[in-house]
Coordinates of C-alpha atoms in Angstrom, one line a residue:
X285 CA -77.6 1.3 23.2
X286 CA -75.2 1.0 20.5
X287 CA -72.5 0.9 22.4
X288 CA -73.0 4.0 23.8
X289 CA -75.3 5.6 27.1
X290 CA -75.7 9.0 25.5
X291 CA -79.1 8.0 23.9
X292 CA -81.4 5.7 25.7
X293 CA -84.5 4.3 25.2
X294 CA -86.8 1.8 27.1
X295 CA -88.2 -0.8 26.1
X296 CA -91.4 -1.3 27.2
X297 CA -90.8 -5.4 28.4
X298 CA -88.5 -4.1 31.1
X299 CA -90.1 -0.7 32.0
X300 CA -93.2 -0.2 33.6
X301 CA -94.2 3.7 33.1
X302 CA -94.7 5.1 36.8
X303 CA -97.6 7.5 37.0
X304 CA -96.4 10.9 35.9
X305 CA -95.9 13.9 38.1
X306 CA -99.2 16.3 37.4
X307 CA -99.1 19.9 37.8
X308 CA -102.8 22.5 38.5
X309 CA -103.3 25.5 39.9
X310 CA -103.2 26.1 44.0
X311 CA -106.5 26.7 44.1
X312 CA -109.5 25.8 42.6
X313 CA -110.4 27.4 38.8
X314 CA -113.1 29.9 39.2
X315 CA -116.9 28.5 37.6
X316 CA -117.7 30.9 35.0
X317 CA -121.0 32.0 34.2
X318 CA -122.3 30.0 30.8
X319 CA -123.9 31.8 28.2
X320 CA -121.1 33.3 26.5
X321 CA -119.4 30.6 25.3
X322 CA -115.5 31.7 27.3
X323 CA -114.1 27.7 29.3
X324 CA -117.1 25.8 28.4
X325 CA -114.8 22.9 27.2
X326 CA -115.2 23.1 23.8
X327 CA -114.4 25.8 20.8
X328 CA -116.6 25.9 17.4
X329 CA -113.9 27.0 14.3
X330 CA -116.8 26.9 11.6
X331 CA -116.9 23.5 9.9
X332 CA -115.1 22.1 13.2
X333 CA -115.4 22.1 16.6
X334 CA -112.8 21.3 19.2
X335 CA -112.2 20.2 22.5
X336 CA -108.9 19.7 25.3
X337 CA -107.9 16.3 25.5
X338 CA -105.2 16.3 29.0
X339 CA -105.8 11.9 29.9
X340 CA -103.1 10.1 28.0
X341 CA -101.8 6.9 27.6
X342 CA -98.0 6.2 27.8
X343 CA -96.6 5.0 24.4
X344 CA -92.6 5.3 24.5
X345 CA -89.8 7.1 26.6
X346 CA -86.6 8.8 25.4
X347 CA -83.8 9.9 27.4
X348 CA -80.7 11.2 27.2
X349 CA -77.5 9.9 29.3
X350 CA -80.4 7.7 30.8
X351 CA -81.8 10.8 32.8
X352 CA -85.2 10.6 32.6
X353 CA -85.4 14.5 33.2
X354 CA -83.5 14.8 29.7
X355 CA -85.5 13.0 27.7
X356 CA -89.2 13.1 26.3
X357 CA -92.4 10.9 26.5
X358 CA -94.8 10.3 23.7
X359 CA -98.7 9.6 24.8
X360 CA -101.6 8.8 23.0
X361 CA -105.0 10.5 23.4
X362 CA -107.6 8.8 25.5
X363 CA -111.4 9.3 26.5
X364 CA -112.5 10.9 23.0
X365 CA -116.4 11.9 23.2
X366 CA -118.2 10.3 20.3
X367 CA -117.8 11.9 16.9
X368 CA -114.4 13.3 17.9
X369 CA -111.3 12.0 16.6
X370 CA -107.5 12.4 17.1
X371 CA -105.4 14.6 14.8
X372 CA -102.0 13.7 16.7
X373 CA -100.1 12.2 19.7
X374 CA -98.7 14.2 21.8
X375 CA -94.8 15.2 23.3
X376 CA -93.7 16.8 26.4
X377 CA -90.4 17.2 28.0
X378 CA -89.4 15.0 31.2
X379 CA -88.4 18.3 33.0
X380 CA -92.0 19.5 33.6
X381 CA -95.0 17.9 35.5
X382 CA -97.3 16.5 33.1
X383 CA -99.7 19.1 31.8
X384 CA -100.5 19.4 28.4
X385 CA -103.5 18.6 26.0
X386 CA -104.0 17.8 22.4
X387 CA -107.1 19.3 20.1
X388 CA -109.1 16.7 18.8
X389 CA -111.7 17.7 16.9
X390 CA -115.1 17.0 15.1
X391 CA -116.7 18.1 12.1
X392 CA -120.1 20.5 12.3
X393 CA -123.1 19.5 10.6
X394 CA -122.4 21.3 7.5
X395 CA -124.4 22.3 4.5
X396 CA -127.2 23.5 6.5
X397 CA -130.3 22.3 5.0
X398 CA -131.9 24.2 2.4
X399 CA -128.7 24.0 0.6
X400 CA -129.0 22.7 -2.7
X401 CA -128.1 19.0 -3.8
X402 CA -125.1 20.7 -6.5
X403 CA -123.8 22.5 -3.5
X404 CA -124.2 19.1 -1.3
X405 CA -122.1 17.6 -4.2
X406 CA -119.2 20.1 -4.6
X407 CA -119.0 20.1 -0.5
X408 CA -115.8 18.5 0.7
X409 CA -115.6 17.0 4.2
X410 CA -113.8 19.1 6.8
X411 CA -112.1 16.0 8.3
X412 CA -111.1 12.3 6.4
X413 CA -109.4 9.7 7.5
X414 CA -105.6 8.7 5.8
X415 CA -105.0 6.7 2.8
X416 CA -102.0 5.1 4.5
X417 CA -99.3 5.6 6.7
X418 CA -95.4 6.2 6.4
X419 CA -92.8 4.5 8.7
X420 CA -90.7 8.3 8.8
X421 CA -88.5 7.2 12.0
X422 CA -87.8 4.1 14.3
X423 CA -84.6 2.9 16.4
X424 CA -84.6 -0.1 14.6
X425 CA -83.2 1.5 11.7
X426 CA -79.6 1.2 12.5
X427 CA -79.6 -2.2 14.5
X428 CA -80.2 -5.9 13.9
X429 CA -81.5 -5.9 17.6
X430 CA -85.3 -6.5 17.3
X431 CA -86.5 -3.7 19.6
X432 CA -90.2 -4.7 20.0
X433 CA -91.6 -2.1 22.0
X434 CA -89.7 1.0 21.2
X435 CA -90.9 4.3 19.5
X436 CA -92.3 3.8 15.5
X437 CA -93.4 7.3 14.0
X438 CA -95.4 7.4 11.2
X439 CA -97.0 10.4 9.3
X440 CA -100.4 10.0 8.3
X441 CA -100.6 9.9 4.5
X442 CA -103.7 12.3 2.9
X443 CA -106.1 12.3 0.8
X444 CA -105.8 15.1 -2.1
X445 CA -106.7 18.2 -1.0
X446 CA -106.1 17.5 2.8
X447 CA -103.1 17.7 5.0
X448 CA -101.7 15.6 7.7
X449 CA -101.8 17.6 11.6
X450 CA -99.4 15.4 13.6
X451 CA -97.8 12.2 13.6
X452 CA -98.7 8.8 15.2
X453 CA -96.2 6.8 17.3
X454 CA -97.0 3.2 18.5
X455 CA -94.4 1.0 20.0
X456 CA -94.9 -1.8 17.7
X457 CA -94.0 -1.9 14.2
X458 CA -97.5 -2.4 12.9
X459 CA -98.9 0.6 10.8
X460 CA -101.8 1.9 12.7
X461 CA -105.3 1.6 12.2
X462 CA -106.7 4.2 9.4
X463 CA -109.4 5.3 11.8
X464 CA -106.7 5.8 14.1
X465 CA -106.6 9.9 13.1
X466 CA -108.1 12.4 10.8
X467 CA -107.1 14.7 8.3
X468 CA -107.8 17.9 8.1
X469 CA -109.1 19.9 4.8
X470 CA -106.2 22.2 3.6
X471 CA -108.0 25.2 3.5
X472 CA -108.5 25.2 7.0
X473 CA -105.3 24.8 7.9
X474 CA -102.3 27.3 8.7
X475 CA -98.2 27.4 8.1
X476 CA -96.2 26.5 11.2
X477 CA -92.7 27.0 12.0
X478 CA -90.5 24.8 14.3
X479 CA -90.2 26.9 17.5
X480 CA -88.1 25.5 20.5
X481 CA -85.9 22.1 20.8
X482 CA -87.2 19.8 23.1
X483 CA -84.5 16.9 22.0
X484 CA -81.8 16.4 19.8
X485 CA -80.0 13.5 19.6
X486 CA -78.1 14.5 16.0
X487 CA -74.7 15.5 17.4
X488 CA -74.6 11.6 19.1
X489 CA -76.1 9.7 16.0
X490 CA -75.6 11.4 12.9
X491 CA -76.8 8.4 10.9
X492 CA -79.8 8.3 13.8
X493 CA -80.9 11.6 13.5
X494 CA -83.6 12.2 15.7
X495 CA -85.3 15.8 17.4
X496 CA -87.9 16.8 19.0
X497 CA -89.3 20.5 18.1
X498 CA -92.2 22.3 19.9
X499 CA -94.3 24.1 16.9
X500 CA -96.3 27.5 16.6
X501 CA -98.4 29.3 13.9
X502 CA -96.4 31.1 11.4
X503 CA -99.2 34.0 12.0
X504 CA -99.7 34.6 15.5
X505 CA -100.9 37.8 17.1
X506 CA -104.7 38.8 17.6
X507 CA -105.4 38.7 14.3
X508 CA -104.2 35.5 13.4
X509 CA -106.1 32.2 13.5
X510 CA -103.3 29.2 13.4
X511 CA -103.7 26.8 16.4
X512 CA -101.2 24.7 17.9
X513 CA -102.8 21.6 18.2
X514 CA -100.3 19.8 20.2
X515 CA -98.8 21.5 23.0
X516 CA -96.4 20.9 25.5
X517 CA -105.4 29.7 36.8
X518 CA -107.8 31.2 36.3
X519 CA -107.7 34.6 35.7
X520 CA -107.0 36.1 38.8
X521 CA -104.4 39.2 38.3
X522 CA -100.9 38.6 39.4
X523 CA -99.1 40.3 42.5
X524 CA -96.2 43.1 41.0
X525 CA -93.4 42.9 43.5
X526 CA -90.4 46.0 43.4
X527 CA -87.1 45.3 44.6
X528 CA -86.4 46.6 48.5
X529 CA -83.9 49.4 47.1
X530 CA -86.2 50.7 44.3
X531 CA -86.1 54.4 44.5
X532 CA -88.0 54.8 40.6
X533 CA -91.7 53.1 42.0
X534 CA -94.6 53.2 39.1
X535 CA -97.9 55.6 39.0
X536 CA -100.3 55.9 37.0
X537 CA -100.6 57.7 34.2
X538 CA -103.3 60.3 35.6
X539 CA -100.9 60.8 38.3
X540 CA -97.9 61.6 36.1
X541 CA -100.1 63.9 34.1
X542 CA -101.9 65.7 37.2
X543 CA -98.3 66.3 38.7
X544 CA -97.4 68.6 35.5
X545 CA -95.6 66.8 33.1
X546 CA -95.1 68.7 30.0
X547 CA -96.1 68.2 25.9
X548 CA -93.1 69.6 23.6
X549 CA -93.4 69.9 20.2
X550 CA -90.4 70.2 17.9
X551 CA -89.3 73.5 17.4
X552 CA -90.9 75.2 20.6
X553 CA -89.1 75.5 23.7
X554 CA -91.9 75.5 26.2
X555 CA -93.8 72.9 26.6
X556 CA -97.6 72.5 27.6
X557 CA -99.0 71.3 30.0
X558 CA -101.2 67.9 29.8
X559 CA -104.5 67.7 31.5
X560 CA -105.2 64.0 33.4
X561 CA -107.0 62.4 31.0
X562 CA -104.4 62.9 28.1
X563 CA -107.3 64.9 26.3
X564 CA -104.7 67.6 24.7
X565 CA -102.0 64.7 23.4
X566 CA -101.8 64.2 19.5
X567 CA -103.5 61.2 18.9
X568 CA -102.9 58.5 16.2
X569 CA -100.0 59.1 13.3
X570 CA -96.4 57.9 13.8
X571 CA -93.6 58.4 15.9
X572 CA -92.2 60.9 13.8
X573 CA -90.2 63.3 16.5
X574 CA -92.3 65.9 16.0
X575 CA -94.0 65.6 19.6
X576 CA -92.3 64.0 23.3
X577 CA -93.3 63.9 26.8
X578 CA -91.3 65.4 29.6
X579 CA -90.8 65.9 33.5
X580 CA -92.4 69.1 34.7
X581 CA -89.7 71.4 34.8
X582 CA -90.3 73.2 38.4
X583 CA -89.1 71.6 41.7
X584 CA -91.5 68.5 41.2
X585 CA -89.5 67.1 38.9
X586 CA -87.3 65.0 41.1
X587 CA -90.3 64.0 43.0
X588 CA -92.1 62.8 39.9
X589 CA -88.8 60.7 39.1
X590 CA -90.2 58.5 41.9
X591 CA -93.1 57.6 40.8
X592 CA -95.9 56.7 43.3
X593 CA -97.1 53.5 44.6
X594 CA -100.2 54.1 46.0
X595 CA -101.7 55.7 42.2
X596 CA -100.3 52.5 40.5
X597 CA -102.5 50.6 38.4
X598 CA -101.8 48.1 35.7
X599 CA -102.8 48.8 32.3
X600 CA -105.1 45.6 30.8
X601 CA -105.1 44.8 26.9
X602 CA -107.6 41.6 26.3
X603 CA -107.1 40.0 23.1
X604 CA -107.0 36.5 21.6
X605 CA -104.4 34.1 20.3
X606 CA -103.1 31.2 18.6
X607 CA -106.7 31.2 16.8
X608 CA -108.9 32.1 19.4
X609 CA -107.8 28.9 22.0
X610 CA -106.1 31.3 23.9
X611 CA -106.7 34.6 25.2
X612 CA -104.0 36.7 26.5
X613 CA -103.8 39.4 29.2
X614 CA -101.3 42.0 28.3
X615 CA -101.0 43.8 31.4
X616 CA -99.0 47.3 31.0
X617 CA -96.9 49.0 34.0
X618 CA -95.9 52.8 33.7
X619 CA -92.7 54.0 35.7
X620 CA -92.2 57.9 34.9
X621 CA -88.2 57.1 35.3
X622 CA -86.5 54.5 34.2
X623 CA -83.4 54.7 36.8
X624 CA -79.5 54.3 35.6
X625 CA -77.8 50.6 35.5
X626 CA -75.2 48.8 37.8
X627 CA -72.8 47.1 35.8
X628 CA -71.4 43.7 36.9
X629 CA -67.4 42.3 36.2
X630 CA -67.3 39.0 38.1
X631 CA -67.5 39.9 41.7
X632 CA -67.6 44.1 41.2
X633 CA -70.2 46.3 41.1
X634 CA -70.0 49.6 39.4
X635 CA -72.7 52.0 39.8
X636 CA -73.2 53.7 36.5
X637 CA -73.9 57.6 36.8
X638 CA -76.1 58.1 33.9
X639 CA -76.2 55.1 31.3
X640 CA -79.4 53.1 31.2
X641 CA -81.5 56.4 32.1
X642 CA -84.5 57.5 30.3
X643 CA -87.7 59.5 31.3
X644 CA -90.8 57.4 31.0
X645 CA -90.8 53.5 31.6
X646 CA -93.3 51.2 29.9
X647 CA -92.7 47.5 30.5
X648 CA -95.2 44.9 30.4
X649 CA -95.8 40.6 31.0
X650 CA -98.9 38.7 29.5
X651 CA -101.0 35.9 30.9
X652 CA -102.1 33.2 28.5
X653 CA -105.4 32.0 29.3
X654 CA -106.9 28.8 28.2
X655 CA -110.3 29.6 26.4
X656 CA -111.8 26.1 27.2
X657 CA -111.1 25.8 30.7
X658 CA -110.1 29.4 31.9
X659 CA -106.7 28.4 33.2
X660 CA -103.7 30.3 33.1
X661 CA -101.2 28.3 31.0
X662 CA -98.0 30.7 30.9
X663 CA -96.7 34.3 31.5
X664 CA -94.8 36.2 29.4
X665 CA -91.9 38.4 31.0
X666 CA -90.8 41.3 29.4
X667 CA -87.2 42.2 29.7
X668 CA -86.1 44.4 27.8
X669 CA -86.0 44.3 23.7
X670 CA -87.3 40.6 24.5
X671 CA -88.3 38.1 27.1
X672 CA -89.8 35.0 27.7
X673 CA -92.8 32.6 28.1
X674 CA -92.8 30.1 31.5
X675 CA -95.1 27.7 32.0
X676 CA -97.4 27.8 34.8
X677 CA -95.6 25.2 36.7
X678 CA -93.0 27.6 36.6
X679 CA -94.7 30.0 38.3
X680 CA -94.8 31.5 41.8
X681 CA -98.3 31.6 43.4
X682 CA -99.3 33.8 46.3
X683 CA -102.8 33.8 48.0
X684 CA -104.7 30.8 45.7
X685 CA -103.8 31.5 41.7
X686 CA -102.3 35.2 41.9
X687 CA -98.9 34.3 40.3
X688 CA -95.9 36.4 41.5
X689 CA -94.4 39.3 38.8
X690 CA -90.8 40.0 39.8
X691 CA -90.1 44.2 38.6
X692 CA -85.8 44.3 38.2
X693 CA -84.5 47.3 40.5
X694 CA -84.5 50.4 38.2
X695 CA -84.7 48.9 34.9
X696 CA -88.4 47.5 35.5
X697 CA -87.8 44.3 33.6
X698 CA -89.7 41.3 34.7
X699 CA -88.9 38.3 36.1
X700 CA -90.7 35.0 37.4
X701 CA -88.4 34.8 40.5
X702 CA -85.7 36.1 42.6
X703 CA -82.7 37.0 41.6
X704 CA -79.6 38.6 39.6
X705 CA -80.0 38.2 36.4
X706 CA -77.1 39.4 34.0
X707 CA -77.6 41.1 30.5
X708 CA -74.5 40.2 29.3
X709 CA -72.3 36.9 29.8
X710 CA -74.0 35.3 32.1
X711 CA -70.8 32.8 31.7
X712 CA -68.2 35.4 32.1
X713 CA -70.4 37.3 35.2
X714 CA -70.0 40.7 33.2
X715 CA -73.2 42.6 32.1
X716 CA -75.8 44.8 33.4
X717 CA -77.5 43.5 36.5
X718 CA -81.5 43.1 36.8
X719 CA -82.0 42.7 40.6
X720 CA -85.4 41.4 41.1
X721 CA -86.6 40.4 45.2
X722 CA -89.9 40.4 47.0
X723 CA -90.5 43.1 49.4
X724 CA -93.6 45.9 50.9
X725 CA -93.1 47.1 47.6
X726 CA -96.2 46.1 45.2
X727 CA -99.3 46.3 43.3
X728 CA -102.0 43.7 43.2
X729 CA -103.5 43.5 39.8
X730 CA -106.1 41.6 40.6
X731 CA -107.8 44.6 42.1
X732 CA -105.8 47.7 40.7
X733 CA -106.4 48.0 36.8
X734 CA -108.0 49.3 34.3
X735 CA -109.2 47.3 30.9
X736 CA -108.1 49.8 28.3
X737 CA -108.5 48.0 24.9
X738 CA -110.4 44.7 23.9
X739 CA -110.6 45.0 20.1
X740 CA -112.4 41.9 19.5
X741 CA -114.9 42.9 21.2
X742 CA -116.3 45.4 18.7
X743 CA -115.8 48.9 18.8
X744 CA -116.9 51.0 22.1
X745 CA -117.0 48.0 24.2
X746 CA -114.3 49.2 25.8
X747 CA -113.5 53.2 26.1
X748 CA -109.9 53.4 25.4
X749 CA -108.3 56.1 27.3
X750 CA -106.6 59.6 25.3
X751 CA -103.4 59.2 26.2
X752 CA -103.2 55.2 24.6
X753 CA -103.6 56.7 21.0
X754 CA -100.6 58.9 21.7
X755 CA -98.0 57.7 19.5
X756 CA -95.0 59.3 20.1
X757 CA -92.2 59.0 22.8
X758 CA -92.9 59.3 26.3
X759 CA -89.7 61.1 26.9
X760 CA -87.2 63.1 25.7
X761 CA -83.6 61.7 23.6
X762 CA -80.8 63.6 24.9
X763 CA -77.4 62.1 23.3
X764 CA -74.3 61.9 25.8
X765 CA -71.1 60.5 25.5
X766 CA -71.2 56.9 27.5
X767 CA -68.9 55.5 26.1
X768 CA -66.4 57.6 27.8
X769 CA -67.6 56.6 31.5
X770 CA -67.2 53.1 29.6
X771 CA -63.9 53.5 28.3
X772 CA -62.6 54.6 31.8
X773 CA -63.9 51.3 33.0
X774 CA -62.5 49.0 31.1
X775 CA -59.0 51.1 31.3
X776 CA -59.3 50.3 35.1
X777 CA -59.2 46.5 34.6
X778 CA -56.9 43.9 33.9
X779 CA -55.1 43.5 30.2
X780 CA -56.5 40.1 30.0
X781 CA -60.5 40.7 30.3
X782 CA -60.5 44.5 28.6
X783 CA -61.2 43.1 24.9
X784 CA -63.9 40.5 26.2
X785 CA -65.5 43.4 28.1
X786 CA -65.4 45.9 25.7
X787 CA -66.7 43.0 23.2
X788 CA -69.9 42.9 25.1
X789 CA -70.5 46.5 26.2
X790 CA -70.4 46.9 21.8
X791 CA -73.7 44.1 22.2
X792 CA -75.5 46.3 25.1
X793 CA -79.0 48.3 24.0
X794 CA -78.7 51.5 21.9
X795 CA -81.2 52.3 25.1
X796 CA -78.1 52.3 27.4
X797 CA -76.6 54.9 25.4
X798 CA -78.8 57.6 25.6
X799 CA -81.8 58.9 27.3
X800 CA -84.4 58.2 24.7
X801 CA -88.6 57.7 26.7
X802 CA -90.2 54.8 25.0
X803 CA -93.7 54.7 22.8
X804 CA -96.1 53.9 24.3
X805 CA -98.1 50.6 24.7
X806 CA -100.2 50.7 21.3
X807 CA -96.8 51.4 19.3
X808 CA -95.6 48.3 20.2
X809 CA -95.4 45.3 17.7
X810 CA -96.5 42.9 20.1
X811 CA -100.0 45.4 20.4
X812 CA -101.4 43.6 17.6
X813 CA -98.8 40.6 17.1
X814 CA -97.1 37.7 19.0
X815 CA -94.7 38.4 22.2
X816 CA -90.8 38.6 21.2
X817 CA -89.4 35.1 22.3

């Protein structure tokens, strides 16, 4: 279009919409007993209730370069149960299999009766329908070509006091019917924030400008209560897999403790001993220095290094998000070493003697769970000081629904498949490498945990262990100069790459400087708030 096949989009005359690759689970989703209200279909928010929407109906198609993986589809809702009405259409990206949903919603019976008829007066519908509707975008805009049939957007226009939830697109140029969607009451709604970019088509059309943004609560966490309404396995526990070389395996906690490791507190220089359970740690406070974990100091030492296997367990944390549609699985791995890093210049491999070191490992990933159907949606991988979401369809799968957890060799980041993955310039090949491959190495979470908080549950639901309310570092920070086994790496190489390497070792970790043991789990921000992504 336009004299141009950057930006494409299909008119629905010559383009009939083929059915869309689907994506579910390998296996079938477990049936849940009923009676407490977790993937019975539907989700009461107080004066509404909601429920998953995942049958559309295809409205309009747009592509970039005319490659249909490059482009988005819009869809409309279809098969609403009486008394529930849309709130938006819905967007997803041509790359994935269709699998998304959109919230519609209905409004509760509310007053209840014995209210009185002022209070019936003053009481404000939780849902209304617009007053109008507002062209905002269309490709008709810069041509005299009539395109009958392409995309028309147009943002529902509220009443006073309510606010608009998505937008409408039809293919016409029509407005919409008013009963088309509701508006929602703006005390029950939340801020957003613009999140990822699906499609932009700016740089092409600057006059056209056109993008496509996934969206998330502004407030997200366990105790926030913003939904997404428009979104792009049960919960059976993923399978951990350690690289074939990895000499630093996990334990488990009691293991670590029952082999001697040692409590210092500042200013002493003998430390004590901690019993299994964790009972003797300082609980609560701040990580203020004044208290560390350590190896045992006797021949065990190296031995505890390397962990062991067979006491592994994963670590669970249950707790809800993005308002309660969601719950996610926060599943904790302890390492007592974290082992040093190989560093990567295009096709060499330097093994580094002590950078990237650190006694105590905690690293973590997180499975979303969908609280109407009890389906695993997406895993988040920790790597690092960040990580990612994937979507299911992303996903390895093992025996039914157990997704695959890939642990990096020595570093203990995760990853959702094999590989070498550089942190660094993935462009220019120089970084640290994360080395993450299947092997006997492993620990099947779906029978070796332990559930160690559930807040939302209510207090002494679930008996969190000692050693979680210890807040302080899980190792010692011994300082040592790096950046001299550095500097006599990047004096070996050629003129020509030393600044851009010496450019991104000054972007690496402070962690790869130093031997400094983590906090532990309930000391990190994402304990209580929203995975780094």
């Amino acid at each position: 279009m336009f004299g141009c096949k950057c930006f494409h989009w299909t008119r629905v005359a010559d383009f009939s919409p083929s059915e869309p690759e689907t994506f579910s689970l390998p296996a079938p989703i477990a049936q849940w007993p009923k009676g407490q209200g977790f993937a019975t279909g539907r989700i009461n928010l107080g004066e509404i209730e909601v429920i998953e929407i995942t049958k559309f109906e295809f409205i309009w198609e747009c592509n970039l370069l005319q490659d249909r993986k490059k482009g988005v589809t819009f869809y409309k809702p279809v098969g609403l149960p009486d008394g529930f009405f849309t709130l938006g259409h819905y967007c997803q990206s041509n790359e994935k299999p269709l699998r998304g949903f959109v919230l519609v919603a209905r409004e509760v019976d509310l007053p209840e009766p014995g209210y009185s008829c002022i209070c019936k007066q003053e009481y404000s519908p939780a849902l209304l329908r617009p007053l109008d509707f507002t062209l905002v975008w269309s490709p008709n805009d810069l041509s005299e070509e009539n395109l009958d049939g392409g995309g028309y957007f147009w943002l529902p226009q509220p009443p006073e006091g309510y606010k608009a939830m998505g937008f409408v697109v039809t293919r016409k140029p029509d407005k919409p019917e008013l009963e088309e969607v509701r508006c929602v009451r703006a005390d029950l709604t939340d801020k957003c924030e613009t999140h990822r970019l699906i499609l932009n088509i700016n740089s092409k059309f600057p006059k056209l400008p056109f993008r496509v943004w996934n969206t998330r609560p502004s407030h997200r966490g366990m105790l926030g209560r913003g939904i997404r309404f428009m979104h792009s396995s049960d919960t059976t526990g993923p399978t951990v897999f350690f690289h074939p070389d990895e000499v630093y395996m996990p334990s488990s906690v009691s293991w670590f403790f029952k082999n001697r490791a040692l409590l210092y507190k500042k200013g002493e220089l003998v430390g004590q001993t901690i019993d299994c359970g964790g009972s003797n740690l300082p609980a609560g406070g701040r990580n203020d220095g004044e208290y560390w974990i350590d190896l045992p100091i006797d021949d065990r030492a190296e031995n505890v290094k390397h962990g062991n296997l067979e006491s592994a367990e994963l670590y669970v944390h249950v707790k809800p998000a993005l308002g309660g549609t969601f719950t996610d699985i926060a599943m904790w791995v302890f390492c007592p070493f974290n082992g040093p890093a190989t560093l990567r210049i295009g096709i060499v491999n330097l093994a580094l003697s002590k950078i990237g070191e650190h006694v105590g490992d905690w690293e973590h990933f997180t499975l979303r769970v969908s609280n109407f159907t009890g389906e695993l949606w997406s895993t988040y991988f920790s790597q690092h000081s960040g990580g990612k979401w994937v979507d299911a369809s992303d996903l390895e799968f093992i025996e039914g629904n157990k997704a695959i957890v890939y642990s990096s060799k020595s570093g203990h980041a995760s990853y959702p498949h094999p590989g070498c993955y550089i942190q660094g310039s993935t462009k220019l090949g120089i970084g640290v490498r994360n080395d993450a491959a299947r092997s006997n190495y492993y620990v099947d979470s779906s029978i070796r945990y332990e559930i160690i908080a559930a807040e939302y549950l209510g207090e002494s639901v679930v008996s969190e262990p000692c050693w979680l309310q210890f807040m302080r570092e899980w190792g010692p920070t011994i300082v040592y100069d790096s950046r001299t086994e550095l500097d006599k790496i990047i004096g070996l190489l050629p003129v020509m790459i030393r600044y851009p390497v010496e450019n991104i070792f000054d972007k690496f970790p402070v962690e790869l400087y130093g031997e400094e043991g983590p906090t532990g789990p309930k000391e990190k921000n994402n304990w209580v708030g929203d995975e780094r992504s």
